[in-house]
mmCIF file of C-alpha atoms in Angstrom:
data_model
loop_
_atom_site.group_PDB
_atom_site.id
_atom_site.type_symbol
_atom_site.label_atom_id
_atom_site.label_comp_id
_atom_site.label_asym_id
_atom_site.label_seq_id
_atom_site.Cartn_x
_atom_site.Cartn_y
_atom_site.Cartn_z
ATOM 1 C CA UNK X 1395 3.152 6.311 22.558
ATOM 2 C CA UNK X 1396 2.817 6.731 18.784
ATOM 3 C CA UNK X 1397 -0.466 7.162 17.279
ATOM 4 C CA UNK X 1398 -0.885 6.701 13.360
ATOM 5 C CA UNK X 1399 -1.722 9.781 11.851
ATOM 6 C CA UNK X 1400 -4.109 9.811 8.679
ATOM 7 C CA UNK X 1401 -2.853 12.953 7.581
ATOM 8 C CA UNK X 1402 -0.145 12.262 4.354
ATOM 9 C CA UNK X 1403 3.317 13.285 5.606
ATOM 10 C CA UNK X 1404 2.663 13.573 9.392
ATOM 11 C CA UNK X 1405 5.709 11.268 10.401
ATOM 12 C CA UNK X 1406 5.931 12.150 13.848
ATOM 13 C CA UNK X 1407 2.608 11.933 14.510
ATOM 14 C CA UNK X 1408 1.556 15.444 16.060
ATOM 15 C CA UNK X 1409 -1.092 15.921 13.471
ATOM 16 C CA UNK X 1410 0.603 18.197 11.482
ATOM 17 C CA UNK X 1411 2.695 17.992 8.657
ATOM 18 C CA UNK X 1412 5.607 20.358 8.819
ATOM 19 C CA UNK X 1413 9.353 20.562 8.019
ATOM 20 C CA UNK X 1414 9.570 18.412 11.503
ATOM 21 C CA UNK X 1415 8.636 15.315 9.141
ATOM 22 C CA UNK X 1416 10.724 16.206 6.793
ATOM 23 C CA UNK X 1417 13.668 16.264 8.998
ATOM 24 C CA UNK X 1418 12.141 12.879 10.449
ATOM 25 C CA UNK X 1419 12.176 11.308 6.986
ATOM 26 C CA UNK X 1420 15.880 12.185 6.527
ATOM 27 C CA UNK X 1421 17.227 11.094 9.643
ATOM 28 C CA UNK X 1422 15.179 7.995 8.893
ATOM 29 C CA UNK X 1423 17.356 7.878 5.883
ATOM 30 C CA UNK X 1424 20.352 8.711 7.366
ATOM 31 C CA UNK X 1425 20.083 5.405 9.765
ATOM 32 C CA UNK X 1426 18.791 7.749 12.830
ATOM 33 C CA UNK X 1427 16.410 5.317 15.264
ATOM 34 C CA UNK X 1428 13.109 6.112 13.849
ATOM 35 C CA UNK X 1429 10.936 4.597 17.213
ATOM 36 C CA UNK X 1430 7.887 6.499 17.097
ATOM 37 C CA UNK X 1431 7.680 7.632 13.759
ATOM 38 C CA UNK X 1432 5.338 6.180 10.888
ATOM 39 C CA UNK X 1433 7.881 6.302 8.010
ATOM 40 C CA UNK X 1434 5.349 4.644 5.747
ATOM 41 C CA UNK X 1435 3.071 7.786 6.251
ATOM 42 C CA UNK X 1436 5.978 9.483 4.978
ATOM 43 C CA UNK X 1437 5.026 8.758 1.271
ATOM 44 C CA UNK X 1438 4.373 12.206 0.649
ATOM 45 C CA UNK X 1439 4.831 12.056 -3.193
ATOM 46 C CA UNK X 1440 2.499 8.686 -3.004
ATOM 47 C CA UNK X 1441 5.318 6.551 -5.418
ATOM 48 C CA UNK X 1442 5.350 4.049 -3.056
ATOM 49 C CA UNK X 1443 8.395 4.480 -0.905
ATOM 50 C CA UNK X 1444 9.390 7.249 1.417
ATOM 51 C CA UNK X 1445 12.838 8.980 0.473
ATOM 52 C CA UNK X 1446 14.900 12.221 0.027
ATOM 53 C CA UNK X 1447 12.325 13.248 -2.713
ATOM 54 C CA UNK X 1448 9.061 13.248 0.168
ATOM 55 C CA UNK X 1449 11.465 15.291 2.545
ATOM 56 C CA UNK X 1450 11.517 17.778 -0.771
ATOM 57 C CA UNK X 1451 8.155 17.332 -1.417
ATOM 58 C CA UNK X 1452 6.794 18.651 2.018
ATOM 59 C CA UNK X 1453 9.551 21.406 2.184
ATOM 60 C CA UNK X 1454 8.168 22.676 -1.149
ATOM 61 C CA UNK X 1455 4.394 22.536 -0.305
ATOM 62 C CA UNK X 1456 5.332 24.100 3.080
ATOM 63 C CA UNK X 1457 7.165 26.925 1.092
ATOM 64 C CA UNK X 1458 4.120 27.866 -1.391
ATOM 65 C CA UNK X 1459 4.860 25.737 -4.222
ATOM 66 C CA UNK X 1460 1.979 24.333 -5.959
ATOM 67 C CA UNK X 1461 3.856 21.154 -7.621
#
């Protein structure tokens, strides 16, 4: 069963935040079932609603960028 994660961008909910969300957010997006996964958590950029630009957001900070 799904557990809420309090770790910013951990869709899935394994605890980690890793390009696994990301794909989770855009599959979300895509109209993919999304059972199991906290999309809200998926807020990465913190504007308030979890898109395309959160999937690029975690990608980026799991590739080194600062920004």
């Amino acid at each position: 069963r799904y557990a809420p994660s309090a770790t910013l961008g951990d869709v899935n909910g394994d605890t980690i935040v890793n390009s696994d969300d990301a794909v989770a957010i855009l599959r979300y997006l895509a109209g993919y079932d999304s059972t199991g996964y906290d999309i809200d958590n998926g807020d990465y950029n913190s504007d308030g609603v979890t898109n395309s630009d959160d999937a690029v957001a975690i990608l980026r900070m799991l590739a080194g960028y600062e920004d």
